[in-house]
Short mmCIF file of C-alpha atoms and ligand atoms in Angstrom, two decimals:
data_model
loop_
_atom_site.label_atom_id
_atom_site.label_comp_id
_atom_site.label_asym_id
_atom_site.label_seq_id
_atom_site.Cartn_x
_atom_site.Cartn_y
_atom_site.Cartn_z
CA MET H 1 0.00 0.00 0.00
CA ALA H 2 2.72 2.40 0.95
CA ALA H 3 4.76 1.35 -2.07
CA ALA H 4 1.79 1.91 -4.37
CA ALA H 5 1.13 5.33 -2.95
CA ALA H 6 4.77 6.26 -3.21
CA THR H 7 4.77 5.63 -6.96
CA THR H 8 1.38 7.25 -7.56
CA PRO H 9 1.67 10.79 -8.94
CA HIS H 10 0.88 13.09 -6.07
CA SER H 11 -0.93 15.36 -8.47
CA LEU H 12 -3.99 13.10 -8.51
CA LEU H 13 -4.12 12.80 -4.76
CA LEU H 14 -3.68 16.51 -4.27
CA GLN H 15 -6.28 17.43 -6.89
CA ARG H 16 -8.80 15.18 -5.18
CA ALA H 17 -7.91 16.63 -1.83
CA ALA H 18 -8.19 20.19 -3.10
CA THR H 19 -11.43 19.91 -5.08
CA PRO H 20 -14.09 19.52 -2.35
CA ALA H 21 -12.55 22.23 -0.20
CA ALA H 22 -14.40 24.97 -2.16
CA PRO H 23 -11.69 27.58 -1.70
CA PRO H 24 -12.98 31.10 -1.32
CA ARG H 25 -11.09 32.42 -4.30
CA ALA H 26 -10.47 31.04 -7.72
CA ALA H 27 -6.83 31.97 -7.23
CA ILE H 28 -6.50 29.41 -4.49
CA ALA H 29 -7.90 26.64 -6.71
CA ALA H 30 -5.46 27.65 -9.41
CA SER H 31 -2.64 27.57 -6.91
CA SER H 32 -3.64 24.05 -5.84
CA LEU H 33 -3.42 22.89 -9.42
CA ARG H 34 -0.05 24.55 -9.90
CA LEU H 35 1.14 22.96 -6.68
CA SER H 36 -0.17 19.57 -7.81
CA ALA H 37 1.81 19.75 -11.01
CA ARG H 38 4.89 20.72 -9.06
CA ALA H 39 4.36 18.01 -6.49
CA ALA H 40 4.21 15.41 -9.26
CA ARG H 41 7.67 16.43 -10.36
CA ILE H 42 9.40 16.52 -7.02
CA SER H 43 9.31 14.57 -3.83
CA CYS H 44 6.84 15.94 -1.29
CA ALA H 45 9.44 15.88 1.41
CA ALA H 46 11.75 18.05 -0.62
CA VAL H 47 9.53 21.09 -1.25
CA ALA H 48 11.92 23.98 -0.80
CA ALA H 49 10.83 26.96 1.25
CA PRO H 50 10.65 30.06 -0.95
CA SER H 51 12.54 33.18 0.08
CA PRO H 52 10.58 35.43 2.45
CA ALA H 53 10.16 38.05 -0.28
CA ALA H 54 8.86 35.45 -2.72
CA ALA H 55 6.58 34.03 -0.04
CA ALA H 56 5.18 37.50 0.65
CA ALA H 57 4.47 38.09 -3.02
CA ALA H 58 2.89 34.66 -3.32
CA ASP H 59 0.78 35.37 -0.26
CA GLU H 60 -0.73 38.45 -1.84
CA ALA H 61 -1.25 36.88 -5.22
CA GLU H 62 -2.55 33.51 -4.15
CA ARG H 63 -4.42 34.01 -0.92
CA GLY H 64 -6.00 37.31 -1.80
CA VAL H 65 -6.11 38.43 1.84
CA TYR H 66 -3.85 39.54 4.62
CA ASN H 67 -5.10 38.03 7.84
CA PHE H 68 -4.62 40.25 10.90
CA ALA H 69 -6.33 37.85 13.31
CA ALA H 70 -5.06 37.61 16.89
CA GLY H 71 -5.26 33.83 16.92
CA PRO H 72 -5.70 31.39 15.44
CA ALA H 73 -3.60 33.52 13.16
CA THR H 74 -1.94 33.58 9.79
CA LEU H 75 0.68 30.91 9.11
CA PRO H 76 3.48 31.08 6.57
CA LEU H 77 2.13 30.22 3.13
CA SER H 78 5.19 28.07 2.49
CA VAL H 79 4.29 26.00 5.57
CA LEU H 80 0.68 25.58 4.49
CA LYS H 81 1.79 24.48 1.05
CA ARG H 82 4.28 22.03 2.44
CA ALA H 83 1.56 20.60 4.70
CA GLN H 84 -0.77 20.42 1.71
CA ALA H 85 1.81 18.57 -0.34
CA GLU H 86 2.45 16.12 2.48
CA LEU H 87 -1.13 15.80 3.67
CA VAL H 88 -2.33 12.71 1.87
CA ASP H 89 0.89 10.73 1.66
CA TYR H 90 3.32 11.63 4.42
CA HIS H 91 6.88 10.88 3.34
CA GLY H 92 5.83 7.99 1.10
CA SER H 93 3.97 6.17 3.86
CA GLY H 94 0.65 6.19 2.02
CA MET H 95 -0.93 7.79 5.10
CA SER H 96 -1.51 11.28 6.39
CA ILE H 97 0.39 12.19 9.54
CA MET H 98 -3.09 12.60 11.05
CA GLU H 99 -3.77 8.92 10.47
CA MET H 100 -0.66 7.43 12.01
CA SER H 101 0.17 6.07 15.40
CA HIS H 102 1.77 8.68 17.56
CA ARG H 103 4.23 5.94 18.52
CA GLY H 104 5.21 5.12 14.93
CA LYS H 105 8.54 6.04 13.39
CA GLU H 106 7.20 8.88 11.23
CA PHE H 107 5.58 10.82 14.06
CA ASP H 108 8.43 10.02 16.39
CA ALA H 109 10.80 11.64 13.91
CA ALA H 110 8.47 14.64 13.46
CA ILE H 111 8.09 15.41 17.18
CA LYS H 112 11.80 14.91 17.85
CA LYS H 113 12.71 17.25 15.02
CA ALA H 114 10.17 19.82 16.18
CA GLU H 115 11.71 19.77 19.65
CA ALA H 116 15.27 19.91 18.32
CA ASP H 117 14.46 22.85 16.04
CA LEU H 118 12.68 24.73 18.82
CA ARG H 119 15.67 24.14 21.09
CA ALA H 120 17.94 25.51 18.38
CA LEU H 121 15.73 28.54 17.78
CA LEU H 122 15.47 29.58 21.41
CA ALA H 123 18.83 28.13 22.48
CA VAL H 124 16.95 26.15 25.13
CA PRO H 125 19.55 24.92 27.64
CA ASP H 126 19.78 21.27 28.71
CA THR H 127 18.52 22.34 32.12
CA HIS H 128 15.05 22.82 30.59
CA ALA H 129 12.53 20.31 29.22
CA VAL H 130 10.33 21.06 26.21
CA LEU H 131 6.78 19.73 26.56
CA PHE H 132 4.03 19.57 23.95
CA LEU H 133 0.77 19.82 25.90
CA GLN H 134 -2.97 20.23 25.39
CA GLY H 135 -5.69 22.35 26.88
CA GLY H 136 -4.41 25.69 25.65
CA ALA H 137 -2.49 28.27 27.62
CA THR H 138 -5.59 28.54 29.79
CA THR H 139 -4.89 25.10 31.25
CA GLN H 140 -1.41 26.27 32.22
CA PHE H 141 -3.02 28.96 34.40
CA ALA H 142 -3.90 26.04 36.72
CA ALA H 143 -0.98 23.75 35.91
CA VAL H 144 1.64 26.33 36.92
CA PRO H 145 0.56 26.77 40.57
CA LEU H 146 -0.28 23.06 40.82
CA ASN H 147 3.27 22.18 39.78
CA LEU H 148 5.19 24.95 41.50
CA CYS H 149 3.36 25.52 44.78
CA ALA H 150 3.22 23.02 47.63
CA GLY H 151 -0.40 23.83 48.35
CA PRO H 152 -3.07 26.52 48.41
CA THR H 153 -1.29 28.54 51.10
CA ASP H 154 1.98 28.81 49.17
CA PRO H 155 2.35 32.43 47.96
CA ALA H 156 2.78 33.45 44.32
CA ASP H 157 3.06 36.90 42.75
CA PHE H 158 1.34 38.12 39.60
CA VAL H 159 1.98 41.15 37.44
CA VAL H 160 -1.47 41.86 36.05
CA SER H 161 -0.82 43.77 32.87
CA GLY H 162 -3.97 42.88 30.94
CA SER H 163 -6.81 40.42 30.53
CA TRP H 164 -4.65 37.34 30.14
CA SER H 165 -2.50 37.80 33.22
CA ASP H 166 -5.69 38.67 35.12
CA LYS H 167 -7.19 35.34 34.08
CA ALA H 168 -3.98 33.55 35.05
CA PHE H 169 -4.03 35.21 38.47
CA LYS H 170 -7.68 34.33 39.13
CA GLU H 171 -7.13 30.69 38.22
CA ALA H 172 -3.95 30.46 40.31
CA LYS H 173 -5.85 31.65 43.38
CA LYS H 174 -7.57 28.25 43.46
CA PHE H 175 -4.27 26.41 43.87
CA SER H 176 -1.98 28.88 45.61
CA ALA H 177 -2.01 32.04 47.71
CA ALA H 178 -1.71 34.16 44.57
CA SER H 179 -1.60 37.91 44.93
CA VAL H 180 -1.32 40.88 42.63
CA ALA H 181 2.15 42.40 42.87
CA TRP H 182 1.28 45.11 40.37
CA SER H 183 -1.83 45.88 38.36
CA GLY H 184 -2.24 48.04 35.28
CA LYS H 185 -6.02 48.00 35.57
CA ASP H 186 -6.39 51.62 36.71
CA GLY H 187 -4.38 52.74 33.70
CA LYS H 188 -6.57 50.56 31.44
CA TYR H 189 -3.67 48.22 30.85
CA THR H 190 -1.60 50.60 28.77
CA ALA H 191 1.67 50.43 30.70
CA LEU H 192 4.07 48.19 32.58
CA PRO H 193 5.69 48.99 35.90
CA PRO H 194 9.31 49.88 36.52
CA PHE H 195 10.52 46.61 38.00
CA ASP H 196 11.16 48.11 41.42
CA ALA H 197 7.47 49.07 41.59
CA ILE H 198 6.42 45.43 41.55
CA LYS H 199 5.54 44.70 45.16
CA GLN H 200 6.96 41.24 45.39
CA ASN H 201 6.44 38.99 48.35
CA PRO H 202 9.92 37.77 49.33
CA GLU H 203 8.36 34.38 50.07
CA ALA H 204 6.58 34.05 46.72
CA ARG H 205 7.23 30.72 45.09
CA PHE H 206 7.01 32.27 41.64
CA LEU H 207 6.52 35.57 39.85
CA HIS H 208 4.15 35.31 36.89
CA ILE H 209 4.10 37.68 33.93
CA CYS H 210 2.37 37.69 30.58
CA SER H 211 5.16 38.70 28.22
CA ASN H 212 2.72 40.08 25.66
CA GLU H 213 -0.87 40.98 26.36
CA THR H 214 -2.67 40.02 23.19
CA ILE H 215 -5.74 42.17 23.79
CA HIS H 216 -4.11 45.30 25.18
CA GLY H 217 -0.91 45.28 23.12
CA VAL H 218 1.50 45.62 26.04
CA GLU H 219 4.81 43.76 25.76
CA PHE H 220 7.69 43.26 28.17
CA LYS H 221 10.98 44.34 26.57
CA ASP H 222 12.97 42.97 29.51
CA TYR H 223 11.97 40.74 32.40
CA PRO H 224 11.89 41.28 36.16
CA GLU H 225 13.76 39.03 38.57
CA PRO H 226 11.88 37.29 41.36
CA ARG H 227 12.74 38.96 44.67
CA ASN H 228 12.77 35.58 46.39
CA LYS H 229 16.24 34.28 45.53
CA SER H 230 14.82 30.78 45.06
CA GLY H 231 11.71 32.18 43.35
CA ILE H 232 10.82 31.21 39.82
CA LEU H 233 10.06 33.50 36.91
CA VAL H 234 7.07 32.22 34.90
CA ALA H 235 5.89 33.71 31.63
CA ASP H 236 2.84 33.24 29.49
CA MET H 237 4.46 33.87 26.11
CA SER H 238 1.46 32.78 24.04
CA SER H 239 1.39 35.79 21.78
CA ASN H 240 5.07 36.59 21.33
CA PHE H 241 6.58 33.11 21.49
CA CYS H 242 9.42 32.74 18.99
CA SER H 243 9.03 36.34 17.82
CA LYS H 244 12.48 37.25 19.19
CA PRO H 245 15.35 35.66 21.09
CA VAL H 246 14.74 35.05 24.80
CA ASP H 247 17.20 34.03 27.49
CA VAL H 248 15.36 30.89 28.51
CA SER H 249 17.70 30.28 31.45
CA ARG H 250 16.09 33.21 33.29
CA PHE H 251 12.74 31.42 33.38
CA GLY H 252 11.50 28.47 35.38
CA VAL H 253 8.48 28.02 33.13
CA ILE H 254 7.58 29.50 29.77
CA TYR H 255 4.30 28.44 28.22
CA ALA H 256 2.56 29.37 25.00
CA GLY H 257 -0.49 28.32 23.04
CA ALA H 258 0.79 27.69 19.52
CA GLN H 259 -1.96 29.39 17.56
CA LYS H 260 -0.43 32.84 17.21
CA ASN H 261 3.16 32.54 16.11
CA VAL H 262 4.03 28.89 15.70
CA GLY H 263 1.15 26.70 14.59
CA PRO H 264 -2.51 25.82 14.83
CA SER H 265 -4.52 25.70 18.03
CA GLY H 266 -4.46 22.39 19.88
CA VAL H 267 -0.91 22.32 21.14
CA THR H 268 0.54 24.33 23.99
CA ILE H 269 4.28 24.38 24.42
CA ALA H 270 5.86 24.52 27.86
CA ILE H 271 9.56 24.97 28.53
CA VAL H 272 10.18 23.93 32.11
CA ARG H 273 13.33 23.90 34.22
CA LYS H 274 13.94 20.23 34.92
CA ASP H 275 14.54 20.62 38.65
CA LEU H 276 11.03 22.03 39.02
CA ILE H 277 9.45 18.88 37.64
CA GLY H 278 8.20 16.22 40.02
CA ALA H 279 6.90 18.27 42.95
CA ALA H 280 3.29 18.78 41.89
CA GLN H 281 0.56 19.03 44.50
CA PRO H 282 -1.03 15.62 45.23
CA ILE H 283 -4.38 16.78 43.81
CA THR H 284 -2.80 17.58 40.42
CA PRO H 285 -4.59 15.74 37.62
CA VAL H 286 -2.21 13.44 35.79
CA MET H 287 -2.56 15.49 32.59
CA LEU H 288 -1.55 18.69 34.36
CA ASP H 289 1.53 17.27 36.02
CA PHE H 290 4.65 18.34 34.12
CA LYS H 291 6.30 15.09 35.22
CA THR H 292 3.76 13.02 33.31
CA HIS H 293 4.78 14.65 30.07
CA ALA H 294 8.48 15.02 30.80
CA ASP H 295 8.79 11.31 31.67
CA ASN H 296 6.98 10.31 28.51
CA ALA H 297 8.53 12.70 25.98
CA SER H 298 5.09 14.35 25.53
CA LEU H 299 3.60 10.98 24.51
CA TYR H 300 1.85 9.96 27.72
CA ASN H 301 -1.44 9.97 25.87
CA THR H 302 -2.32 10.78 22.27
CA PRO H 303 -0.83 14.18 21.56
CA PRO H 304 -2.18 16.70 19.04
CA CYS H 305 -0.11 15.12 16.29
CA PHE H 306 -1.09 17.34 13.40
CA ALA H 307 -0.63 20.55 15.39
CA ILE H 308 2.82 19.43 16.56
CA TYR H 309 3.78 18.55 12.99
CA ILE H 310 2.76 22.01 11.76
CA CYS H 311 4.72 23.65 14.57
CA GLY H 312 7.70 21.64 13.38
CA LEU H 313 7.31 23.06 9.88
CA VAL H 314 7.09 26.58 11.29
CA PHE H 315 10.26 26.05 13.36
CA GLU H 316 12.06 24.88 10.23
CA ASP H 317 10.85 27.97 8.42
CA LEU H 318 12.05 30.27 11.23
CA LEU H 319 15.47 28.62 11.21
CA ALA H 320 15.63 29.00 7.44
CA GLN H 321 14.94 32.73 7.87
CA GLY H 322 18.12 32.97 9.93
CA GLY H 323 16.71 32.33 13.39
CA LEU H 324 14.97 34.56 15.91
CA ALA H 325 17.41 37.48 15.77
CA GLU H 326 16.49 37.93 12.11
CA VAL H 327 12.82 37.37 12.82
CA GLU H 328 12.95 40.01 15.56
CA LYS H 329 14.39 42.58 13.13
CA LYS H 330 11.56 41.97 10.69
CA ASN H 331 8.96 42.19 13.43
CA ALA H 332 10.42 45.44 14.76
CA HIS H 333 10.35 46.95 11.28
CA LYS H 334 6.75 45.90 10.64
CA ALA H 335 5.58 47.21 14.02
CA GLY H 336 7.62 50.39 13.54
CA ILE H 337 5.91 51.45 10.33
CA LEU H 338 2.50 50.78 11.82
CA TYR H 339 3.12 52.74 15.04
CA ASP H 340 4.76 55.54 13.02
CA THR H 341 1.64 55.82 10.90
CA ILE H 342 -0.55 56.00 14.01
CA ASP H 343 1.69 58.59 15.68
CA ALA H 344 1.98 60.71 12.52
CA SER H 345 -1.77 60.83 12.00
CA GLY H 346 -2.22 63.95 14.14
CA GLY H 347 -4.46 62.12 16.59
CA TYR H 348 -6.68 60.58 13.90
CA TYR H 349 -5.53 57.13 14.97
CA ILE H 350 -4.77 56.60 18.65
CA CYS H 351 -2.72 53.85 20.27
CA PRO H 352 -3.07 54.32 24.03
CA VAL H 353 -0.14 52.08 24.96
CA ASP H 354 2.96 53.62 26.53
CA LYS H 355 5.54 53.85 23.74
CA SER H 356 8.20 51.97 25.65
CA VAL H 357 6.11 48.82 25.97
CA ARG H 358 4.17 48.74 22.72
CA SER H 359 3.74 45.24 21.42
CA HIS H 360 5.44 44.19 18.21
CA MET H 361 2.76 41.54 17.79
CA ASN H 362 -0.63 43.09 18.55
CA VAL H 363 -1.25 46.72 17.69
CA PRO H 364 -4.52 48.02 19.13
CA PHE H 365 -5.77 51.43 18.07
CA THR H 366 -8.90 53.52 17.94
CA LEU H 367 -10.12 56.25 15.61
CA ALA H 368 -10.71 59.63 17.20
CA LYS H 369 -13.84 59.92 15.08
CA GLY H 370 -15.44 57.13 17.09
CA PRO H 371 -16.82 53.60 16.85
CA ASP H 372 -18.92 54.19 13.72
CA PHE H 373 -15.80 55.16 11.80
CA GLU H 374 -13.96 52.19 13.27
CA LYS H 375 -16.68 49.94 11.89
CA GLN H 376 -16.39 51.60 8.51
CA PHE H 377 -12.59 51.31 8.63
CA ILE H 378 -12.76 47.60 9.40
CA ALA H 379 -15.38 46.93 6.71
CA GLU H 380 -13.52 48.88 4.02
CA ALA H 381 -10.22 47.24 4.94
CA ALA H 382 -11.86 43.82 4.60
CA LYS H 383 -13.09 44.76 1.14
CA GLU H 384 -9.50 45.56 0.25
CA GLY H 385 -8.37 42.15 1.47
CA MET H 386 -7.20 43.07 5.01
CA VAL H 387 -9.31 40.92 7.29
CA GLN H 388 -9.92 40.25 11.00
CA LEU H 389 -8.94 43.74 12.13
CA LYS H 390 -11.69 44.07 14.74
CA GLY H 391 -10.46 44.74 18.27
CA HIS H 392 -11.20 42.18 20.98
CA ARG H 393 -14.85 42.21 22.00
CA SER H 394 -13.90 43.38 25.49
CA VAL H 395 -12.15 46.57 24.33
CA GLY H 396 -13.47 47.31 20.82
CA GLY H 397 -11.53 49.48 18.39
CA VAL H 398 -9.14 48.06 15.85
CA ARG H 399 -6.37 45.53 16.43
CA ALA H 400 -3.78 44.55 13.87
CA SER H 401 -2.02 41.36 14.87
CA ILE H 402 1.22 41.19 12.95
CA TYR H 403 2.86 37.97 14.05
CA ASN H 404 5.94 36.45 12.43
CA ALA H 405 3.96 35.15 9.45
CA MET H 406 2.45 38.52 8.52
CA PRO H 407 4.46 39.65 5.50
CA LEU H 408 5.89 43.17 5.45
CA ALA H 409 3.77 43.71 2.33
CA GLY H 410 0.66 43.16 4.47
CA VAL H 411 1.64 45.88 6.93
CA GLU H 412 2.65 48.21 4.10
CA LYS H 413 -0.75 47.69 2.53
CA LEU H 414 -2.45 48.40 5.85
CA VAL H 415 -0.58 51.66 6.46
CA ALA H 416 -1.28 52.81 2.90
CA PHE H 417 -4.95 52.08 3.51
CA MET H 418 -4.89 53.96 6.84
CA LYS H 419 -3.47 57.07 5.18
CA ASP H 420 -5.98 56.85 2.36
CA PHE H 421 -8.88 56.34 4.78
CA GLN H 422 -7.82 59.38 6.76
CA ALA H 423 -7.53 61.49 3.60
CA ARG H 424 -10.99 60.41 2.49
CA ASN H 425 -12.62 60.89 5.91
CA PRO H 426 -10.94 63.94 7.44
N1 PMP B 1 -2.56 33.91 27.13
C1 PMP B 1 -2.51 34.77 26.11
C2 PMP B 1 -1.49 35.87 26.15
C3 PMP B 1 -3.39 34.66 25.05
O1 PMP B 1 -3.35 35.52 24.04
C4 PMP B 1 -4.34 33.61 25.04
C5 PMP B 1 -5.29 33.36 23.90
N2 PMP B 1 -5.63 34.39 23.13
C6 PMP B 1 -4.36 32.75 26.14
C7 PMP B 1 -3.45 32.91 27.15
C8 PMP B 1 -5.34 31.62 26.20
O2 PMP B 1 -4.90 30.66 25.30
P1 PMP B 1 -5.75 29.39 24.90
O3 PMP B 1 -6.90 29.88 24.10
O4 PMP B 1 -4.76 28.59 24.11
O5 PMP B 1 -6.16 28.72 26.15
#
């Protein structure tokens, strides 16, 4: 069966796979056919990643939209195409990676490579384990205190810099004596504290931060140290994971839902200092105990195989771009032109976030002319192929999420549109 599939032209398989999907644009169907023809000529496993510039151009031409969603978010087109080419017959096995045992050799190779590439990208030291988990970052809000605190009276500190760290704090209160060491609520979550203004409990087991608040657009540019010398720095990096280099050794736990920068929803990545594993509270469910997953190389139960595989493709793509230092430069440039446009608009567009902590990933802004104009802005932008620009339902306004996979051309198109919109609606 596998041998037959391996000699079958992939074009037929891919055409069949592409046809019922009813793609929204004729261009996508055409691209599937082009891809099929190409896949028939070359091995699926060997599809070369196009240069970033070529990928950006292809994005515009073939997808027809730039997707500014906060998550699940846009993925590199080259990754989607590679997944498409490998979908039906993974590496000549005659099966999709979705159809295989998670204990088989193909998936084993895929998860090991994903971990190795992530370790290379973030220079994860041997002192830290990489875990592929489920339940979203939200589940880590409970898992972190369950794994790090001895019981519900063990203190933990939280910097509450937006909705996500607030949720993390509230969940942690169930499993620890969590307290707020600093809150940005009064300032509507538009700033971060100087580190010496964080009122840390010297006994706190850990200090939790959200490195990038996805809704409010506030991003840590450096990280505080726990005041407790044996305290642990914990970060929810869901929305800026792998967007820049990070000194992993400073953290006891980093966790991130994949669906913003590195893959589809369904997998949550945790990077945990190994000496912190194995001391979970007795009530900890087996699936929330880091030890369960560390001892079983993330294969204790059936993992989200397809999501992990896609993350692996994204990691490969990030390495091919030159690693996270290069990726950071691109992200800074994209964010820079967007914030510059906002700041040069004479108050037409307003980003309330303190300039020193503005997120390079999520750019929230409002229009001084009010919500009706924001609605019009979002609707007109969508007509021009810039979609999912609506701000989070809790804050309204506009939010442009410009993760790693958003091409520069997408941001350039957005700023050109912003200037045009302003000129047309003074
Ligand atoms: N933390 C942050 C910073 C987020 O942006 C999100 C999701 N938007 C979450 C946590 C929750 O993640 P999940 O939906 O994967 O549980």
